[in-house]
CSV table of C-alpha atoms in Angstrom, one decimal:
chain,number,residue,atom,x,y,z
Q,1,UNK,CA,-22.6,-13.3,3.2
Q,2,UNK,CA,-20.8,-10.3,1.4
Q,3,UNK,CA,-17.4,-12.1,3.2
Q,4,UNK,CA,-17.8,-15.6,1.9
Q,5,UNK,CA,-19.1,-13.9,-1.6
Q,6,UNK,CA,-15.6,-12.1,-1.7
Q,7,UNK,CA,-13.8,-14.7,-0.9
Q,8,UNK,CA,-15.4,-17.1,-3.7
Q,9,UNK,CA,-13.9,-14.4,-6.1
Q,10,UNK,CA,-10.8,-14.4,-3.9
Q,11,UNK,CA,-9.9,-18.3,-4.6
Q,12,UNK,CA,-11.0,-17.6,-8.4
Q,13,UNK,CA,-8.8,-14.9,-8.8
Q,14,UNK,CA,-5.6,-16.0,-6.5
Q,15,UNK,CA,-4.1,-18.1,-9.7
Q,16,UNK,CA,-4.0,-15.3,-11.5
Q,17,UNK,CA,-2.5,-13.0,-8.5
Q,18,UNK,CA,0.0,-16.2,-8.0
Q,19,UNK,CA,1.2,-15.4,-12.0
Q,20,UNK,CA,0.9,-11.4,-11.4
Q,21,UNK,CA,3.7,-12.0,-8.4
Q,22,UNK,CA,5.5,-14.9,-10.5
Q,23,UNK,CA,7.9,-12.4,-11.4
Q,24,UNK,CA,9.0,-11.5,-7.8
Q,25,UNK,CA,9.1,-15.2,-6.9
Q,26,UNK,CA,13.1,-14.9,-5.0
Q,27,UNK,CA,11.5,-12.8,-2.7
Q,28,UNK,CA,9.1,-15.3,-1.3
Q,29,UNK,CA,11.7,-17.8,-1.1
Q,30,UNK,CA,14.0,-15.2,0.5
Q,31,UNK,CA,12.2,-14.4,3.4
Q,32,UNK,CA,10.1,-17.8,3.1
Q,33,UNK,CA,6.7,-16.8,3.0
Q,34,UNK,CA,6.7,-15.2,6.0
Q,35,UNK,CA,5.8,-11.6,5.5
Q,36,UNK,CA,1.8,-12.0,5.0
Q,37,UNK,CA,1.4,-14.7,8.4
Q,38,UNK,CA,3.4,-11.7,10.7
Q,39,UNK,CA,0.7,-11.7,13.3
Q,40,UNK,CA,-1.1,-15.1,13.7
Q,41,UNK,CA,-3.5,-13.6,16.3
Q,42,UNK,CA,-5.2,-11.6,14.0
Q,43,UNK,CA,-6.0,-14.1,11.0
Q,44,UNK,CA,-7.1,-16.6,13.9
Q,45,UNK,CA,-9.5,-14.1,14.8
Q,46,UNK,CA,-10.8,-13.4,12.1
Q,47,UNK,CA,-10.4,-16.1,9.9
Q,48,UNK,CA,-10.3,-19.4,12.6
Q,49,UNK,CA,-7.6,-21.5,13.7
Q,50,UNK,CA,-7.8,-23.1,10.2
Q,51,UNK,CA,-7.0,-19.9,7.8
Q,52,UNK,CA,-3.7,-21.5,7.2
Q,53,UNK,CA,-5.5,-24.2,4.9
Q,54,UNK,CA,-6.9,-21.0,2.8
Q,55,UNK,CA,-3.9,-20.0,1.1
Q,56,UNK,CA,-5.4,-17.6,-1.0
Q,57,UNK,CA,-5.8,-15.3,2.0
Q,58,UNK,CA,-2.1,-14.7,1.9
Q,59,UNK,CA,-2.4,-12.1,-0.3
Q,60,UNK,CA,-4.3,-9.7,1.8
Q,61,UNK,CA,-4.4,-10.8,5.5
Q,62,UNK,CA,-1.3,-8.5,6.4
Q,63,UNK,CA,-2.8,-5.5,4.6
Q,64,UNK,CA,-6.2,-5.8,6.2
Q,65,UNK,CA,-4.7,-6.2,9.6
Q,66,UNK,CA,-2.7,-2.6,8.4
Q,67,UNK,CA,-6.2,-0.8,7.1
Q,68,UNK,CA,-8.2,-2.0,10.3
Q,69,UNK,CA,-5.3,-0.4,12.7
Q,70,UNK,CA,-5.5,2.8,11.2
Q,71,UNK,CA,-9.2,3.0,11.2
Q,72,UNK,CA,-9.3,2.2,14.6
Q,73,UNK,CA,-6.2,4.1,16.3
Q,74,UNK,CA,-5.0,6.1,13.3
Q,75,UNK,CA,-5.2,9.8,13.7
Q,76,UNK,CA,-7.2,12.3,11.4
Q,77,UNK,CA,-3.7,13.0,9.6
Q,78,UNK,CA,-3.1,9.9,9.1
Q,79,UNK,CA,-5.9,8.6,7.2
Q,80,UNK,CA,-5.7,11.5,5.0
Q,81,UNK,CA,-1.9,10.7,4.2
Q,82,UNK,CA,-3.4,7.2,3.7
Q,83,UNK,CA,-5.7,8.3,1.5
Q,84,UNK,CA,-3.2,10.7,-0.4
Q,85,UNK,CA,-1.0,7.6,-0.7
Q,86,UNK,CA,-3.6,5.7,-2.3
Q,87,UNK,CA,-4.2,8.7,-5.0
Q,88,UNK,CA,-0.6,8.9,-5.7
Q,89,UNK,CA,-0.1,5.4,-6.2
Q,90,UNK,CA,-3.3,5.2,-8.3
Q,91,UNK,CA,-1.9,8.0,-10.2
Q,92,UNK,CA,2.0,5.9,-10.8
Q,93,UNK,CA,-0.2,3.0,-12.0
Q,94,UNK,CA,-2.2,4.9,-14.4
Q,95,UNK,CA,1.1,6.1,-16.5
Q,96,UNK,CA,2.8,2.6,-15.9
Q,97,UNK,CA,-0.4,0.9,-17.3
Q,98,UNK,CA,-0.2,3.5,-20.6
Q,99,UNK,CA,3.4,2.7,-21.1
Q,100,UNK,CA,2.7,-1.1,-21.0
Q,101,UNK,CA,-0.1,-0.9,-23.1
Q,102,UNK,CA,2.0,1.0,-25.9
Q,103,UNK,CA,4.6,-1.4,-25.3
Q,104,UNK,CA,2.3,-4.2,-25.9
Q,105,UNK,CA,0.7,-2.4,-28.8
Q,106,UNK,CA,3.7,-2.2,-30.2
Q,107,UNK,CA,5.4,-5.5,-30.3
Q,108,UNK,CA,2.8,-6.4,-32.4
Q,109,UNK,CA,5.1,-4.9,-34.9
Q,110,UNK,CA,8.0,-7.2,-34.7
Q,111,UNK,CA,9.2,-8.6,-37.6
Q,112,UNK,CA,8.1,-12.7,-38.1
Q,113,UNK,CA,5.1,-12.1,-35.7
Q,114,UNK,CA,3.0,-13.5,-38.0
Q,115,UNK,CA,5.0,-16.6,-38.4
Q,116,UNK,CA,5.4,-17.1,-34.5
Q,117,UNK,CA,3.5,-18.9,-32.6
Q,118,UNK,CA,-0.2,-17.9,-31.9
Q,119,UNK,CA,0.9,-18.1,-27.9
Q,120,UNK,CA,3.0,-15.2,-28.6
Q,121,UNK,CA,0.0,-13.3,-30.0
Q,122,UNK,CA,-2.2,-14.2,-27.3
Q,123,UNK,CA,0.2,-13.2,-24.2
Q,124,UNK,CA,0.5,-9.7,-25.9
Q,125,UNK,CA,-3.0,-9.1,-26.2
Q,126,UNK,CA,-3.7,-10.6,-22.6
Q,127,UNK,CA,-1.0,-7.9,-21.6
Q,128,UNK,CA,-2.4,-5.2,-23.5
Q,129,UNK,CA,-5.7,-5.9,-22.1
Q,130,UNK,CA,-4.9,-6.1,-18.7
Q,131,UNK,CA,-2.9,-2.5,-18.5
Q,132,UNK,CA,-5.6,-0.7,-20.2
Q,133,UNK,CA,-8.1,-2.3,-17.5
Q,134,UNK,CA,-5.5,-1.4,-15.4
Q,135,UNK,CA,-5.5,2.2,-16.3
Q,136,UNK,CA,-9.6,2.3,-16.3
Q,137,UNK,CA,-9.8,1.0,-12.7
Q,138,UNK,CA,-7.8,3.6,-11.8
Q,139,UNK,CA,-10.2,6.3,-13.1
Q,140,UNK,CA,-12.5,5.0,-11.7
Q,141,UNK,CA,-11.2,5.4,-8.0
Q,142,UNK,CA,-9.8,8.2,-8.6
Q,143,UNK,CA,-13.5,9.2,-8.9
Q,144,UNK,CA,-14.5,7.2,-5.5
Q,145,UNK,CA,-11.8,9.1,-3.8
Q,146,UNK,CA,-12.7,12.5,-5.3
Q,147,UNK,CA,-15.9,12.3,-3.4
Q,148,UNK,CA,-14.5,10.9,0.1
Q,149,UNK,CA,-12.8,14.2,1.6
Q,150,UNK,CA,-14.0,13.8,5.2
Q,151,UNK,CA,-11.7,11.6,7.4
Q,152,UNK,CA,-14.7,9.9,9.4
Q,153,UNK,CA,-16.2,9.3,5.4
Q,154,UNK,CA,-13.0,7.7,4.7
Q,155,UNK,CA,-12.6,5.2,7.6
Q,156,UNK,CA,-16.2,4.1,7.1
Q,157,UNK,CA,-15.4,3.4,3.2
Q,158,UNK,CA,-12.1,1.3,4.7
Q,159,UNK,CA,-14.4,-0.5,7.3
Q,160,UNK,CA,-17.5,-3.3,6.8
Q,161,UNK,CA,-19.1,-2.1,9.6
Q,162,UNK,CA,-18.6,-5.2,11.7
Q,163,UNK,CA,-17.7,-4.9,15.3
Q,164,UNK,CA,-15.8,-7.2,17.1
Q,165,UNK,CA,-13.1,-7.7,19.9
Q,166,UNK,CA,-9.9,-8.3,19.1
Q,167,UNK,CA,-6.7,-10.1,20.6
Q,168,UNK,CA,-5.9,-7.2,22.7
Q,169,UNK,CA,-9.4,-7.0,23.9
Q,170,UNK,CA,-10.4,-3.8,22.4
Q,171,UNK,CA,-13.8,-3.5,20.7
Q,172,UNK,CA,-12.9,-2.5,17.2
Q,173,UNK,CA,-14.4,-2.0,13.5
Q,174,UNK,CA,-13.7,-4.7,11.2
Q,175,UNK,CA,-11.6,-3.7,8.0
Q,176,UNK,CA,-13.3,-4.3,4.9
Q,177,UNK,CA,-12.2,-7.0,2.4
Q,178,UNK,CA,-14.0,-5.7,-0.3
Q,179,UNK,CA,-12.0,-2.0,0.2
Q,180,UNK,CA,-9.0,-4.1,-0.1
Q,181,UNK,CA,-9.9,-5.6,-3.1
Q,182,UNK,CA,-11.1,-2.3,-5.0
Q,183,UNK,CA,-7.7,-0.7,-3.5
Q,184,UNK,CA,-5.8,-3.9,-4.9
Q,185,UNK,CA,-7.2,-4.2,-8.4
Q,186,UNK,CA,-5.1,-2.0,-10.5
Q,187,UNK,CA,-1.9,-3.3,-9.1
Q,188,UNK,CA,-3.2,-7.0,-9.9
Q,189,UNK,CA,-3.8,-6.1,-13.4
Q,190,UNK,CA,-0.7,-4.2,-13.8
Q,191,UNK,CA,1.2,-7.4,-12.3
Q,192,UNK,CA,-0.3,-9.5,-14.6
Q,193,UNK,CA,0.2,-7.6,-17.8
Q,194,UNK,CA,4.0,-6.7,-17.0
Q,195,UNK,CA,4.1,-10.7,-16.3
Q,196,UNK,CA,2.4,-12.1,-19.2
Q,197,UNK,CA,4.4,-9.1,-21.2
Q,198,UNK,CA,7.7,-10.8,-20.5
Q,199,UNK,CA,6.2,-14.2,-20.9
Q,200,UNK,CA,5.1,-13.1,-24.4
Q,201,UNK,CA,8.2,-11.7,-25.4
Q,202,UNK,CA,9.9,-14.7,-24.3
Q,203,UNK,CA,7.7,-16.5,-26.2
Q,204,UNK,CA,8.8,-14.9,-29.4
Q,205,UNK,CA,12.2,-15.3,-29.3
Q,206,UNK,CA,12.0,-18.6,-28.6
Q,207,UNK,CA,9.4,-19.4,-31.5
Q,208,UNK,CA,11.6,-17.3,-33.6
Q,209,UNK,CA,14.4,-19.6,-32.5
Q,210,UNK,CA,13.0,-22.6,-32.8
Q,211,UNK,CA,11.4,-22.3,-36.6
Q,212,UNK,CA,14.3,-20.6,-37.4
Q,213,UNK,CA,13.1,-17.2,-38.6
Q,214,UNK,CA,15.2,-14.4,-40.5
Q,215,UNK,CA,15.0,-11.6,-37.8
Q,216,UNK,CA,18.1,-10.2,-38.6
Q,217,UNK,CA,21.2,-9.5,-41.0
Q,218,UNK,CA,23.5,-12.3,-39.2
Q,219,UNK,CA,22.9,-16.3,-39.2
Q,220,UNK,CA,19.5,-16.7,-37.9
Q,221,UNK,CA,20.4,-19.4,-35.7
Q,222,UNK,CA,23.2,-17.3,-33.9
Q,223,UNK,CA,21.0,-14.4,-34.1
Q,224,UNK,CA,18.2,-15.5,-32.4
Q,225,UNK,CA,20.0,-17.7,-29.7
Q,226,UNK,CA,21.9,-14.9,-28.9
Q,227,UNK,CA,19.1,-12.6,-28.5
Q,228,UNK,CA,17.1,-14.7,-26.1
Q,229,UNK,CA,20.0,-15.8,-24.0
Q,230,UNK,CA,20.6,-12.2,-23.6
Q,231,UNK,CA,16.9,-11.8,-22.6
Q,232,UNK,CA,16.9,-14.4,-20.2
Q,233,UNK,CA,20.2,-13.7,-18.3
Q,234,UNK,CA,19.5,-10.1,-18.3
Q,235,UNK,CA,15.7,-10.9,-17.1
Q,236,UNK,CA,16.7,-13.1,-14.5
Q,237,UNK,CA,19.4,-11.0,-12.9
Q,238,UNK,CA,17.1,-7.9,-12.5
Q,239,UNK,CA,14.3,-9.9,-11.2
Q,240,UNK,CA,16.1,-11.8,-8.8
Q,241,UNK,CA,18.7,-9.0,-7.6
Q,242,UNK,CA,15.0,-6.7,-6.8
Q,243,UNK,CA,13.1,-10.0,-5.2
Q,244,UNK,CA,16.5,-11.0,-3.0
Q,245,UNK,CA,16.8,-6.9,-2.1
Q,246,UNK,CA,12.6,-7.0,-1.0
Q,247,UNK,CA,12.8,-10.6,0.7
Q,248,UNK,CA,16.1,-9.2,3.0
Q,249,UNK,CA,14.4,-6.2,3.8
Q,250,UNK,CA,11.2,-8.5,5.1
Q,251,UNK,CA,13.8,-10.6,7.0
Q,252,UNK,CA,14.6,-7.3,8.8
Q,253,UNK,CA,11.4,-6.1,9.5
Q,254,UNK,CA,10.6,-9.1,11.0
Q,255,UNK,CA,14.0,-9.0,13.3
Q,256,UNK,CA,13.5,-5.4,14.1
Q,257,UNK,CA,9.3,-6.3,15.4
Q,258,UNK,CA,11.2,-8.3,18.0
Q,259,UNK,CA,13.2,-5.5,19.3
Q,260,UNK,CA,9.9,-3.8,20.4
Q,261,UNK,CA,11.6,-2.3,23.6
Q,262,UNK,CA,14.4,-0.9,21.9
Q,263,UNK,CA,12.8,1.6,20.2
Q,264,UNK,CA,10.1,2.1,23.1
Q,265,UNK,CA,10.3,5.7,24.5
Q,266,UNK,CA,9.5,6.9,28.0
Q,267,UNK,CA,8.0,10.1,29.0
Q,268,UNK,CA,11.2,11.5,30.3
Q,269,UNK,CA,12.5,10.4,26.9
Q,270,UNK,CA,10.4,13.3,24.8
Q,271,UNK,CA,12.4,16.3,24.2
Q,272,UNK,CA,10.8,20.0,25.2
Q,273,UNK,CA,8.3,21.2,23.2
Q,274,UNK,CA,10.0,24.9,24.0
Q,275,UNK,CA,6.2,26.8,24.9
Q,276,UNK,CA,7.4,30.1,25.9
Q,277,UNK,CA,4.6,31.3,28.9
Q,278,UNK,CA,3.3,34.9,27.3
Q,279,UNK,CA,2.4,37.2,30.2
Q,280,UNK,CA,-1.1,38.5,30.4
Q,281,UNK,CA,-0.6,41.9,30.6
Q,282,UNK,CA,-4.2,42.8,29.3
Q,283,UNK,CA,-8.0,42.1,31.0
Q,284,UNK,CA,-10.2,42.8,28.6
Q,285,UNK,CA,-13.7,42.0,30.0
Q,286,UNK,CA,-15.9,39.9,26.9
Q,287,UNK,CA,-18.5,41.8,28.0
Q,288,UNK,CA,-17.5,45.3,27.6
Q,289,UNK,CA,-19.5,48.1,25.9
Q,290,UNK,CA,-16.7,48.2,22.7
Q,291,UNK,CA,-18.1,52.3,22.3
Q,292,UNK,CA,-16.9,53.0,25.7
Q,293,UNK,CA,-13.6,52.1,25.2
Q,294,UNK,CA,-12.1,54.7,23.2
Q,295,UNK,CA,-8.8,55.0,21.4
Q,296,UNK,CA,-6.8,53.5,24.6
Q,297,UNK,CA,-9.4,50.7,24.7
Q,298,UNK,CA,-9.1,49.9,20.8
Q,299,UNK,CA,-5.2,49.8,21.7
Q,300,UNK,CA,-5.7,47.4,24.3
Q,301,UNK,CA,-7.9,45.5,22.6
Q,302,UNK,CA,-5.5,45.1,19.3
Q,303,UNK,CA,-2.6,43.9,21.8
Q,304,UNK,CA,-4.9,41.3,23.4
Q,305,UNK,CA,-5.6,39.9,20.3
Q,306,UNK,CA,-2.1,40.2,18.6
Q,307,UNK,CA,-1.3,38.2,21.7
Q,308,UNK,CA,-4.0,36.1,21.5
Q,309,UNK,CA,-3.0,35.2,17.9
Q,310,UNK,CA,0.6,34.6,18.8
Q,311,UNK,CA,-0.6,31.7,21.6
Q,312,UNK,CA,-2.8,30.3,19.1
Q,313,UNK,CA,0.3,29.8,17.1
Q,314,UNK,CA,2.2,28.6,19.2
Q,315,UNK,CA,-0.3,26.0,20.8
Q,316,UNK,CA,-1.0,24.5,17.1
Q,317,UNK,CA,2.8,24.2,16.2
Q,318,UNK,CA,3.2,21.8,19.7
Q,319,UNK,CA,-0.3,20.0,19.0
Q,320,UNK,CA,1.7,19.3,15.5
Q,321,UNK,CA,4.4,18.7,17.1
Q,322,UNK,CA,3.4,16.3,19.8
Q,323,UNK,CA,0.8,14.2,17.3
Q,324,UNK,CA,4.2,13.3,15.2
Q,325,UNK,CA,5.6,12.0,18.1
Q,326,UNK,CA,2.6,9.9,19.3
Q,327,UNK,CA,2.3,8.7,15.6
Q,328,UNK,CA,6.1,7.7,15.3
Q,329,UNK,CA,5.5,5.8,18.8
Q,330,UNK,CA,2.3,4.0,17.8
Q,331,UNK,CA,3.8,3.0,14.7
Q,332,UNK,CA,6.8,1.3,16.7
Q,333,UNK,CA,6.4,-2.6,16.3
Q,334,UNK,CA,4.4,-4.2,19.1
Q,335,UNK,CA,5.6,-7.6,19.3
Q,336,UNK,CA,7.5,-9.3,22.7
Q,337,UNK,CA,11.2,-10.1,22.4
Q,338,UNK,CA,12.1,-13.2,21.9
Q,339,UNK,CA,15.3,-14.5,23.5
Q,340,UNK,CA,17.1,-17.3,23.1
């Protein structure tokens, strides 16, 4: 019920996610769409054979498939660098939500904006709006997250509580769509300020163009065609050169997740974890009678433990050691090679 509720408010909302990524469009059309249906296994699964009719599950299909992995075979570490991740970037979108919300506040100083059109007006405030929603969303889960500290808390706040099996047979716990969402928010109101930000400066110039405003010492219709050419060119290139650079580096990723077994790594591949074998030169009985051991027996006790301290030591550094190497191998891509 909670599912088809969310994703009610998932086909309301995707328009609006559609303009927040409107800005990004070349990458889309670089890698052609491809990135969110990478594993076709798991949306059938969860979704039906269908889910490809239900385009507004593009948007987080890939990134639920990413949360319900690590609940499931993530280590410990790894959901609290997940977590940590999430904090920082709620943290980045906090201060780029401030500085598009003084932006925004701003331009509503430009000379001639009361003679523009009322679009112009409206685009601004949506923008202005939308980043300080933006920044408020991320207070508030920064507050959520302040409270989740335990790594079994934090993989039951990422799951729905749903078990099923999935394509590889495993009985697993069901990321949850609503986590997503809450994870997702900020970002989609940030996206769709910074858009409707450029829209409405746009917006302006051209208005200013077209009623042939005064904004400036020179010949207003120079002026003002010169300024929003230069908007538009210089708008265009930087948006497309960052979409084109994205889009490759999906192409790549999806070339490189059919190399699975060049990157797979045997047992004889691991290098030494170097665990030098201490000596036990001491026998100290748990059970002795620590007032009949005198000043000899203190002394002997002190080594033990030095030495015992030492092998503790040295036992976490390879447990470290080894769980960075099992993560690095579970996070090699999975999928066959395909030749020909």
């Amino acid at each position: 019920m909670m599912d088809n509720a969310m994703e009610i408010f998932t086909i309301i909302g995707a328009p609006a996610r559609v303009l927040g990524r409107a800005p990004l469009m070349t990458r889309y059309l670089w890698n052609g769409f491809s990135r969110t249906w990478h594993n076709d296994d798991y949306a059938r699964l969860r979704y039906g054979k269908h889910y490809r009719l239900r385009p507004w599950l593009l948007f987080d299909i890939e990134e639920l498939e990413i949360v319900e992995h690590l609940i499931n075979r993530g280590t410990d570490k790894r959901v609290l660098d997940f977590r940590k991740h999430q904090i920082e970037a709620l943290q980045i979108t906090a201060v780029v939500g401030g500085l598009v919300a003084g932006a925004a506040l701003t331009t509503q100083q430009l000379p001639g904006m009361d003679e523009v059109s009322y679009l112009t007006r409206a685009l601004l405030v949506v923008a202005l709006v939308m980043a300080l929603l933006a920044t408020f969303f991320t207070c508030l889960q920064q507050r959520t997250y302040g409270f989740i500290e335990e790594p079994t808390a934090f993989r039951a706040w990422l799951s729905n509580g749903v078990r099923y099996v999935n394509s590889q047979g495993q009985t697993v716990l069901q990321s949850s769509t609503v986590s997503q969402q809450l994870l997702q928010v900020p970002f989609e109101l940030l996206c769709i300020s910074i858009t409707t930000f450029l829209i409405g400066i746009g917006v302006y110039l051209g208005s200013a163009l077209t009623q042939h405003l005064d904004l400036g010492s020179e010949d207003e219709g120079f002026g003002n065609r010169a300024v929003l050419i230069t908007f538009i060119v210089t708008s265009i290139f930087a948006l497309s050169l960052l979409g084109q650079l994205l889009g490759g580096k999906d192409v790549e990723n999806t070339r490189l997740g059919r190399l699975t077994d060049a990157f797979s790594v045997n047992d004889r591949d691991l290098p030494s974890l170097d665990i030098p074998m201490l000596p036990r030169t001491h026998n100290v009985s748990p059970t002795t009678n620590v007032r009949d051991m005198g000043d000899e027996g203190f002394a002997s006790l002190a080594s033990a433990l030095q030495e015992a301290a030492a092998a503790h030591h040295l036992c976490a550094a390879a447990e470290e050691k080894t769980a960075r190497l099992w993560e690095k191998i579970a996070t090699l891509p999975r999928h066959p090679i395909i030749v020909g």
